PDB file of C-alpha atoms in Angstrom:
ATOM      1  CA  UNK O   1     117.888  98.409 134.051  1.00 41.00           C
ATOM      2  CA  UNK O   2     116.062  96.991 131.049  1.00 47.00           C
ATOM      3  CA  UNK O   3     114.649  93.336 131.725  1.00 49.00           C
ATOM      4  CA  UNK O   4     116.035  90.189 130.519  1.00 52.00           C
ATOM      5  CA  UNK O   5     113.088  89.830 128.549  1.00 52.00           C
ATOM      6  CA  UNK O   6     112.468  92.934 127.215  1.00 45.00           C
ATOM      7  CA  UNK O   7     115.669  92.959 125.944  1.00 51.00           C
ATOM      8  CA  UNK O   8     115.002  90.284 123.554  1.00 58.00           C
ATOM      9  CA  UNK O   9     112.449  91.610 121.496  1.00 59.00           C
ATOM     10  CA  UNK O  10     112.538  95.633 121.746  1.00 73.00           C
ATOM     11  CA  UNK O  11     109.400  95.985 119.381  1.00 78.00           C
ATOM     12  CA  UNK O  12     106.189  95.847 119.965  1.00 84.00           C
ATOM     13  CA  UNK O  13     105.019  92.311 118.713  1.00 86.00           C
ATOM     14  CA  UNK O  14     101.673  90.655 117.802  1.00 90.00           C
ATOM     15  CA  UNK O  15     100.947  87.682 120.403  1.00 91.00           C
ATOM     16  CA  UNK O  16      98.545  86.093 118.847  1.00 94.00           C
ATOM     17  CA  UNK O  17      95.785  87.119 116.410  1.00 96.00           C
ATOM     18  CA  UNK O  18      92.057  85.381 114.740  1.00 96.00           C
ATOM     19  CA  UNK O  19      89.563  86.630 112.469  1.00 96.00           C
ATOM     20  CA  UNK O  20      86.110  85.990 114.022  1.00 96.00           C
ATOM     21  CA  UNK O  21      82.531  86.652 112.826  1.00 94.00           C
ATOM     22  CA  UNK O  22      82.432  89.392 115.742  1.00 94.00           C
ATOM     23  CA  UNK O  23      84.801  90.908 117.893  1.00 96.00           C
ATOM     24  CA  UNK O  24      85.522  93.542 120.558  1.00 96.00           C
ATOM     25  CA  UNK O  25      88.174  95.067 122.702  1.00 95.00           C
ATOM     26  CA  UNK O  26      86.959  96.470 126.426  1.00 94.00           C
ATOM     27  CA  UNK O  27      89.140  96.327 129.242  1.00 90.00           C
ATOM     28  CA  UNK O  28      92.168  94.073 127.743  1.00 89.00           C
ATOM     29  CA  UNK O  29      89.484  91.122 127.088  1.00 94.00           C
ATOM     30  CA  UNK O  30      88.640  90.245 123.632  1.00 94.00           C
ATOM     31  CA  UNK O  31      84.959  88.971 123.393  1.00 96.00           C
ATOM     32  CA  UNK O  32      85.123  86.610 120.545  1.00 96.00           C
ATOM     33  CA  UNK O  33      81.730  85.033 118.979  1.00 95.00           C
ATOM     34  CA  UNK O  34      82.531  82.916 115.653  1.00 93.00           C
ATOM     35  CA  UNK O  35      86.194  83.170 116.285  1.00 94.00           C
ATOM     36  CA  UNK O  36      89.445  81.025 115.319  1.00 92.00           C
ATOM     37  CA  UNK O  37      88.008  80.346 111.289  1.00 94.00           C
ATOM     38  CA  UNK O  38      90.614  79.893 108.702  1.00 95.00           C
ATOM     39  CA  UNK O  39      87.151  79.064 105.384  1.00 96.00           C
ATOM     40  CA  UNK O  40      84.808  81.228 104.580  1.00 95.00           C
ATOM     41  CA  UNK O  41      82.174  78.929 102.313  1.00 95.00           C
ATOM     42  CA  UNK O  42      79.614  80.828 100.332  1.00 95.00           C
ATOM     43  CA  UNK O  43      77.538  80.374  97.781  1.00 94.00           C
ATOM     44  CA  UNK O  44      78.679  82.086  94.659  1.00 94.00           C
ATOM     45  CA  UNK O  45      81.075  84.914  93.626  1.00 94.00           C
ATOM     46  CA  UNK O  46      81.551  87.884  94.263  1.00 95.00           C
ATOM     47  CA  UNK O  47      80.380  87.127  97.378  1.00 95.00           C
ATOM     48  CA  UNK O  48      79.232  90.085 100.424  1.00 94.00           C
ATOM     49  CA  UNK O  49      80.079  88.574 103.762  1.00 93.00           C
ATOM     50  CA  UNK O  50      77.722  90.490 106.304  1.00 93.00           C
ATOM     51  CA  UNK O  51      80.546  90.725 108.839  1.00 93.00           C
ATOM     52  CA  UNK O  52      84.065  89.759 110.015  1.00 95.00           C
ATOM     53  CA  UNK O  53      86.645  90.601 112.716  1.00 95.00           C
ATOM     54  CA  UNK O  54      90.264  90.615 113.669  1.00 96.00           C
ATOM     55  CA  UNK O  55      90.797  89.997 117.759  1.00 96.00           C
ATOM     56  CA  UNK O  56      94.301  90.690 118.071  1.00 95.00           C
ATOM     57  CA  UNK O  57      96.866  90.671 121.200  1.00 93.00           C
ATOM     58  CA  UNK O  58     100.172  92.955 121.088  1.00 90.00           C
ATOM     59  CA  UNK O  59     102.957  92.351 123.577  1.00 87.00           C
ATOM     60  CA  UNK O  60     104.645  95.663 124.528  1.00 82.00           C
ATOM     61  CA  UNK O  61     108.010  95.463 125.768  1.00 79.00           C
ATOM     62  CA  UNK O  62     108.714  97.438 128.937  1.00 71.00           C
ATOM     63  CA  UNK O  63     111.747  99.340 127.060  1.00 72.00           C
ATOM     64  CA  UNK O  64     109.076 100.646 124.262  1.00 69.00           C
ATOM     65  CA  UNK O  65     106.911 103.006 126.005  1.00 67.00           C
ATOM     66  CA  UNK O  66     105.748 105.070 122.994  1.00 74.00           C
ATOM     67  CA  UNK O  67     103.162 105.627 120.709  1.00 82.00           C
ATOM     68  CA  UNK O  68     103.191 103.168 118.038  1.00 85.00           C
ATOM     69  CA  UNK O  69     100.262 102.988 115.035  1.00 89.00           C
ATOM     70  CA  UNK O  70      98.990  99.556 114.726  1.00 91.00           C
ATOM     71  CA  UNK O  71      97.346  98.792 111.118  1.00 94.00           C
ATOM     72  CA  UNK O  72      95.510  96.325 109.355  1.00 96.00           C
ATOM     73  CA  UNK O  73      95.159  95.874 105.354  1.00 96.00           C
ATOM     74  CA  UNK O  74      92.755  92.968 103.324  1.00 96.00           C
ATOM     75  CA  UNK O  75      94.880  91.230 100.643  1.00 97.00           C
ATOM     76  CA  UNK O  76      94.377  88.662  98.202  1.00 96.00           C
ATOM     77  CA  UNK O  77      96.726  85.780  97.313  1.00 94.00           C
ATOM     78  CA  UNK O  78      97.964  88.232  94.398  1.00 95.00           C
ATOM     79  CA  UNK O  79      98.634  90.712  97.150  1.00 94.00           C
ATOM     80  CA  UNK O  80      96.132  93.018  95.547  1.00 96.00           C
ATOM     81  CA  UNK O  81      94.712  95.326  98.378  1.00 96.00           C
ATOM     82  CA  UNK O  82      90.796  94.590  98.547  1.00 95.00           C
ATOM     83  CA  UNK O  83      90.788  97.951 100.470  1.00 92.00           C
ATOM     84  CA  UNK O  84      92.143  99.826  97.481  1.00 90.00           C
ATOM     85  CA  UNK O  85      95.106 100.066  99.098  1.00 82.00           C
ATOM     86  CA  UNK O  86      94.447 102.102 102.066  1.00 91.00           C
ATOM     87  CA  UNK O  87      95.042 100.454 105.641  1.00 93.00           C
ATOM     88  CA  UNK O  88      93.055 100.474 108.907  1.00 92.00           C
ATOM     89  CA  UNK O  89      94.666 102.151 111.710  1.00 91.00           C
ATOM     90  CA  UNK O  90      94.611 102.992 115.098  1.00 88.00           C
ATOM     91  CA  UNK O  91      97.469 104.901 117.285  1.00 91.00           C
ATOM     92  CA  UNK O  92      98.093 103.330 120.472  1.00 84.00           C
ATOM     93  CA  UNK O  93      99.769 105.376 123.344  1.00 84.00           C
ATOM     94  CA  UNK O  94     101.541 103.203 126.089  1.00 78.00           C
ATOM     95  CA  UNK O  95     102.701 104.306 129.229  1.00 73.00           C
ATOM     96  CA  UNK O  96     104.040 101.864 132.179  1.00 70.00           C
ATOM     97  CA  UNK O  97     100.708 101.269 134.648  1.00 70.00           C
ATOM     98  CA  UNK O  98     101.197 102.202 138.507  1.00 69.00           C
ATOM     99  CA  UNK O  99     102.298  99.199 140.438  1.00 70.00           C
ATOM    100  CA  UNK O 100     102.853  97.169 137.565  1.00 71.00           C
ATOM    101  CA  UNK O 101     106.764  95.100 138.477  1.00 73.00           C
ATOM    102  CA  UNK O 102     109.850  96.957 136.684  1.00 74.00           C
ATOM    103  CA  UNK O 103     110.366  95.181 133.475  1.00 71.00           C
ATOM    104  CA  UNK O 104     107.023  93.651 133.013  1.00 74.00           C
ATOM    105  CA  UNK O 105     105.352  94.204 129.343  1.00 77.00           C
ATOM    106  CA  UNK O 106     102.284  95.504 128.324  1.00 80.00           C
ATOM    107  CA  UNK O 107      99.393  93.670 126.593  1.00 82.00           C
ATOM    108  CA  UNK O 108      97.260  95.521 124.223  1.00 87.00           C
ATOM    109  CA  UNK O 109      94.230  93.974 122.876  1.00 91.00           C
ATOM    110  CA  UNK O 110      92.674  95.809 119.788  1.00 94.00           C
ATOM    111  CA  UNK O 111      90.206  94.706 117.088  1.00 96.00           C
ATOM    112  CA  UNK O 112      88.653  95.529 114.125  1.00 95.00           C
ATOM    113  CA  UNK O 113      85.545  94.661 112.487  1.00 95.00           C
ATOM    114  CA  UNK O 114      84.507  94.921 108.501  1.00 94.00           C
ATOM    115  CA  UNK O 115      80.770  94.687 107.296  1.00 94.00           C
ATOM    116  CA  UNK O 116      79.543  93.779 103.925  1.00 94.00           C
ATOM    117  CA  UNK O 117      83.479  92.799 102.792  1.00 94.00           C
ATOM    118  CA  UNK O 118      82.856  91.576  99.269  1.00 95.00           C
ATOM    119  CA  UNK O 119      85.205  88.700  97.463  1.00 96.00           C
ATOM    120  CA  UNK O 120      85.633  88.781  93.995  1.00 96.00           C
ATOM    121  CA  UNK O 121      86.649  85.252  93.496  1.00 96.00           C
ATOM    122  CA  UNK O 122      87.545  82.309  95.497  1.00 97.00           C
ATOM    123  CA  UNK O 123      91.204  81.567  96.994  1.00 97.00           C
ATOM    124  CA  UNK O 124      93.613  82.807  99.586  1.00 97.00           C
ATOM    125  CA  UNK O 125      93.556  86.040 101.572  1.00 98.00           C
ATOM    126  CA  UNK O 126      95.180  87.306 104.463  1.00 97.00           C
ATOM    127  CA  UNK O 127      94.494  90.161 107.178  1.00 96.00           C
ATOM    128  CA  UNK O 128      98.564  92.070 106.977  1.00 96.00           C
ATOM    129  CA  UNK O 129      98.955  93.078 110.263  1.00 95.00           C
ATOM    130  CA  UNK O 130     101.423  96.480 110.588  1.00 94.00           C
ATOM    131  CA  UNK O 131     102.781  97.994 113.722  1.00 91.00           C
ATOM    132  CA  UNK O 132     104.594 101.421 112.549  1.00 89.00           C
ATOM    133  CA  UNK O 133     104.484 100.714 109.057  1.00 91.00           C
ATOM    134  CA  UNK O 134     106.311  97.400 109.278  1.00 91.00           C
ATOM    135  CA  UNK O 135     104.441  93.938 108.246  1.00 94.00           C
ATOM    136  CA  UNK O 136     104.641  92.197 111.754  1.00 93.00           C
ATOM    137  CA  UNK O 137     101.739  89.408 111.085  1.00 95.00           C
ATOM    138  CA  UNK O 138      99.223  87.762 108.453  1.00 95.00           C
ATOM    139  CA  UNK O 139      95.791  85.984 109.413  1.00 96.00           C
ATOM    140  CA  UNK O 140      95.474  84.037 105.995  1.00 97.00           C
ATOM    141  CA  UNK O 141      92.112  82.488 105.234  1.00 97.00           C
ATOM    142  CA  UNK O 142      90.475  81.228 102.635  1.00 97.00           C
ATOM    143  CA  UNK O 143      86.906  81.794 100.859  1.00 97.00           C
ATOM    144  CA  UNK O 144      85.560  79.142  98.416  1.00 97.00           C
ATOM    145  CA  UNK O 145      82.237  78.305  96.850  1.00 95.00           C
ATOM    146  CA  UNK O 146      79.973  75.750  99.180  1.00 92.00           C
ATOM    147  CA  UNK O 147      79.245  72.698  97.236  1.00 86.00           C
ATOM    148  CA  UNK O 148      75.737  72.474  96.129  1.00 71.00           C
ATOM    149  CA  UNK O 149      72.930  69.590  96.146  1.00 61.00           C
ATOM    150  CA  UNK O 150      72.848  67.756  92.994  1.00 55.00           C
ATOM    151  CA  UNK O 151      70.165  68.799  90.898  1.00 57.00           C
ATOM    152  CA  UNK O 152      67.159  66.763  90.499  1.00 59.00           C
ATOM    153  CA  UNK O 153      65.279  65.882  87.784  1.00 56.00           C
ATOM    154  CA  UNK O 154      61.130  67.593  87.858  1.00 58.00           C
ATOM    155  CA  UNK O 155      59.143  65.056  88.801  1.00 60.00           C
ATOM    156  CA  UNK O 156      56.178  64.879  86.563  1.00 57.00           C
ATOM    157  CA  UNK O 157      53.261  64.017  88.187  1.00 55.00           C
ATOM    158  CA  UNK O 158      51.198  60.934  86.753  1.00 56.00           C
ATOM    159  CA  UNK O 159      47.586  61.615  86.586  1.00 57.00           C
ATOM    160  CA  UNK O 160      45.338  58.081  85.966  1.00 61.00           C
ATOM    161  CA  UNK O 161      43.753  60.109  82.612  1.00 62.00           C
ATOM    162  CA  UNK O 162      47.715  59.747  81.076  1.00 55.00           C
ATOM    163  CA  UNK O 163      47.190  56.416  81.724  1.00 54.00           C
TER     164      UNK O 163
END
């Protein structure tokens, strides 16, 4: 008999989900450093950001025990793919876990990390998030130019023979 709350939501469903400057998945822990950032500020465009993550949580229903492909894309506010169109993915098998109550889900925790992303311009863009081909989340951030000191004048030095 399928449980009360498994019958709700069938799917497989993100939880929750945060870009970070580094992430990793070991042992259904997500070790986060930089994480939870919604502006990127740099210091001119296009801009190379050294590296980023997604830490991401994905409730499995008891009901869905299955291999499912979990993907992630890099869009900007156009939707224009920043990837070239081609998504990040990984296939995750579930199976129920000895001892584990009937009709209890699954958590999953994956992540992904990017190095030297580069932004073309500033604005909006979003981490898609895909679980069997199907748009399930968005991590949106932005990434604008830092605001600069004012420029001074040179100071010209006086010397006592310019009198």
């Amino acid at each position: 008999m399928e449980s009360f709350e498994a019958s709700l939501d069938p799917a497989p469903r993100v939880e929750f989900a945060m870009v970070a400057d580094a992430v990793q998945a070991m042992g259904g822990k997500l070790y986060v450093l930089g994480g939870g950032w919604d502006m990127l500020w740099v210091g001119s465009f296009p801009a190379r950001h050294p590296s980023m993550g997604i830490g991401l949580r994905i409730r499995v229903p008891w009901s869905h025990i299955d291999e499912f492909e979990l993907s992630v894309d890099l869009v900007n506010e156009d939707g224009k793919s920043l990837f070239g169109g081609k998504r990040f993915s990984q296939r995750i098998k579930v199976t129920r876990r000895l001892g584990r109550p009937a009709g209890s889900d699954t958590g999953v925790t994956r992540a992904f990390t990017f190095n030297n992303l580069l932004f073309p311009k500033p604005g909006g863009y979003a981490f898609p998030i895909f679980v069997s081909g199907t748009e399930v989340a968005r991590v949106r951030f932005r990434v604008e130019k830092r605001a600069g000191r004012p420029r001074q004048a040179p100071r010209r030095s006086i010397r006592p023979e310019d009198g």
